[in-house]
Amino acid sequence: MKSMGAAVLFASAHQPQRVLNASRIADVVIVDLEDAVAPDARADARTKLLEISTQLDPARTIVRISPAQTADFALDLATVLKANIPTCMLAKTESADQLALAAPLKVIALCETPLGIVNAASIAAADSCAGMMWGSEDLALELGIANSRHNGRLSPVLEFARYTVLFAAKAYGRASIDAVFPDFSDDLGLRTETIRAVEAGFEAKACVHPRQVETVRKAFLPGTEDVAWASNLIAQASLRDEAVFELDGSMVDAPVVRRAQLVLARASSAARTRSDHLEDT
């Protein structure tokens, strides 16, 4: 898969035109065969995915398939393989063994149950794991939490799950995707939550509506002051032989230089992703 990009947009497989539109708008489209499709419509959704599969970029497409313990799992898996899409998202992932069942696909593990959160590290360690995502709404339901967010902030226990999955992804070098922000009419809430995800180190945030895509992209884009700081620091570091030096009243060492490099890499990645997106459209 190409660089994940910041904005990952869900689209239901039973609405093929929305899937195609999402693939043009977002950095990555997640074609949903699970929660967004009613149980009695899933066979039709699988057929519709196959009908449009040649119009999708395999490098920017993920298919969310049903949990491993359900009857739809094998049918969904067969559909993804037939569509020649190399990456799936396994709903309600709870163990590394479940990822093996999806072979030979690469898997984005969606941890959205207590067991999935508890096993996040071993899941991320699996060879076929391409990335980790956590799900706030399903997890809140499993925990018996009435509201996933209070006054614009995630419930503390959900914050714990969020960072548990993030640490697992970072420990094993997997992509990290933050949960969806369900209220697509609340741009400020989405931006605030996305900025926190960026500051924590997530690489992408999932979206449930096209209008969320630009808000997420902008939140991931480093500000001009951050880019200027990073560029100046890297330039100064290249002129010095010492491993530690003072710059503008602050001590600079290897981790600070690395942070500056990450800022520039994120800015470059955002520009590259946008260029790829424009070419594809």
CSV table of C-alpha atoms in Angstrom, one decimal, residues 28-146:
chain,number,residue,atom,x,y,z
A,28,VAL,CA,-7.6,5.7,1.2
A,29,VAL,CA,-11.1,4.3,0.9
A,30,ILE,CA,-12.4,1.6,3.3
A,31,VAL,CA,-15.1,-0.4,1.4
A,32,ASP,CA,-17.3,-1.7,4.1
A,33,LEU,CA,-18.9,-5.1,4.0
A,34,GLU,CA,-19.6,-5.2,7.7
A,35,ASP,CA,-21.5,-2.7,9.9
A,36,ALA,CA,-22.6,-0.3,7.1
A,37,VAL,CA,-24.4,-3.2,5.4
A,38,ALA,CA,-27.6,-4.8,6.7
A,39,PRO,CA,-27.2,-8.5,7.1
A,40,ASP,CA,-29.7,-9.4,4.4
A,41,ALA,CA,-27.9,-7.0,2.0
A,42,ARG,CA,-24.4,-8.4,2.4
A,43,ALA,CA,-24.5,-10.9,-0.5
A,44,ASP,CA,-25.6,-8.1,-2.8
A,45,ALA,CA,-22.9,-5.8,-1.4
A,46,ARG,CA,-20.2,-8.4,-2.2
A,47,THR,CA,-21.5,-8.6,-5.8
A,48,LYS,CA,-21.4,-4.9,-6.2
A,49,LEU,CA,-17.9,-4.7,-4.9
A,50,LEU,CA,-16.7,-7.1,-7.5
A,51,GLU,CA,-18.5,-5.1,-10.2
A,52,ILE,CA,-16.5,-2.0,-9.4
A,53,SER,CA,-13.3,-3.5,-8.2
A,54,THR,CA,-11.4,-2.8,-11.4
A,55,GLN,CA,-12.2,0.9,-11.0
A,56,LEU,CA,-10.5,1.0,-7.6
A,57,ASP,CA,-6.8,1.6,-6.9
A,58,PRO,CA,-5.7,-1.5,-5.0
A,59,ALA,CA,-2.9,0.5,-3.3
A,60,ARG,CA,-5.5,3.0,-1.9
A,61,THR,CA,-8.3,0.6,-1.1
A,62,ILE,CA,-9.0,-1.5,2.1
A,63,VAL,CA,-12.1,-3.7,2.5
A,64,ARG,CA,-13.5,-4.1,5.9
A,65,ILE,CA,-14.6,-7.7,6.4
A,66,SER,CA,-16.8,-9.3,9.0
A,67,PRO,CA,-15.3,-10.7,12.2
A,68,ALA,CA,-13.5,-14.0,12.0
A,69,GLN,CA,-16.1,-15.8,14.2
A,70,THR,CA,-19.0,-14.9,11.9
A,71,ALA,CA,-20.5,-16.8,8.9
A,72,ASP,CA,-19.9,-13.8,6.6
A,73,PHE,CA,-16.1,-13.8,7.2
A,74,ALA,CA,-15.3,-16.6,4.7
A,75,LEU,CA,-17.6,-15.0,2.1
A,76,ASP,CA,-16.2,-11.6,2.6
A,77,LEU,CA,-12.6,-12.9,2.4
A,78,ALA,CA,-13.3,-14.8,-0.8
A,79,THR,CA,-14.7,-11.6,-2.3
A,80,VAL,CA,-11.7,-9.5,-1.4
A,81,LEU,CA,-9.4,-12.1,-2.9
A,82,LYS,CA,-11.4,-12.3,-6.1
A,83,ALA,CA,-11.4,-8.4,-6.3
A,84,ASN,CA,-7.5,-8.5,-6.2
A,85,ILE,CA,-7.4,-6.0,-3.3
A,86,PRO,CA,-4.4,-7.0,-1.1
A,87,THR,CA,-5.5,-5.4,2.2
A,88,CYS,CA,-8.5,-6.0,4.4
A,89,MET,CA,-9.6,-4.5,7.7
A,90,LEU,CA,-10.7,-7.2,10.1
A,91,ALA,CA,-13.6,-6.1,12.2
A,92,LYS,CA,-13.5,-6.8,15.9
A,93,THR,CA,-10.0,-8.4,15.8
A,94,GLU,CA,-9.3,-10.2,19.0
A,95,SER,CA,-6.2,-12.3,18.4
A,96,ALA,CA,-3.2,-12.8,16.2
A,97,ASP,CA,-4.6,-16.2,15.1
A,98,GLN,CA,-7.6,-14.4,13.5
A,99,LEU,CA,-5.2,-12.4,11.2
A,100,ALA,CA,-3.8,-15.7,10.0
A,101,LEU,CA,-7.2,-16.8,8.9
A,102,ALA,CA,-7.2,-13.9,6.4
A,103,ALA,CA,-4.1,-15.1,4.6
A,104,PRO,CA,-2.7,-14.2,2.1
A,105,LEU,CA,-4.2,-10.7,2.7
A,106,LYS,CA,-2.4,-8.0,4.7
A,107,VAL,CA,-4.6,-7.0,7.5
A,108,ILE,CA,-5.5,-3.7,9.3
A,109,ALA,CA,-6.6,-5.0,12.7
A,110,LEU,CA,-9.6,-3.1,14.0
A,111,CYS,CA,-9.6,-3.5,17.8
A,112,GLU,CA,-13.0,-2.6,19.1
A,113,THR,CA,-13.7,-5.1,21.9
A,114,PRO,CA,-12.1,-5.4,25.4
A,115,LEU,CA,-10.3,-8.6,24.3
A,116,GLY,CA,-9.0,-6.9,21.2
A,117,ILE,CA,-7.6,-4.0,23.3
A,118,VAL,CA,-6.0,-6.4,25.8
A,119,ASN,CA,-4.3,-8.4,22.9
A,120,ALA,CA,-3.3,-5.3,20.9
A,121,ALA,CA,0.4,-6.0,21.2
A,122,SER,CA,0.3,-9.6,20.1
A,123,ILE,CA,-2.0,-8.7,17.2
A,124,ALA,CA,0.4,-5.9,16.0
A,125,ALA,CA,3.3,-8.4,16.2
A,126,ALA,CA,1.6,-10.8,13.7
A,127,ASP,CA,3.5,-11.0,10.4
A,128,SER,CA,0.4,-10.2,8.3
A,129,CYS,CA,-0.5,-7.1,10.3
A,130,ALA,CA,-0.2,-4.0,8.2
A,131,GLY,CA,-1.8,-1.6,10.6
A,132,MET,CA,-3.9,-1.0,13.7
A,133,MET,CA,-7.1,0.9,14.2
A,134,TRP,CA,-9.3,1.1,17.3
A,135,GLY,CA,-13.1,1.7,17.3
A,136,SER,CA,-14.6,4.0,19.8
A,137,GLU,CA,-18.3,3.3,19.2
A,138,ASP,CA,-18.3,-0.5,19.3
A,139,LEU,CA,-15.9,-0.4,22.3
A,140,ALA,CA,-18.2,2.0,24.2
A,141,LEU,CA,-21.1,-0.4,23.6
A,142,GLU,CA,-19.1,-3.4,24.8
A,143,LEU,CA,-18.0,-1.5,27.9
A,144,GLY,CA,-21.6,-0.2,28.6
A,145,ILE,CA,-20.6,3.4,28.2
A,146,ALA,CA,-23.6,5.5,27.1
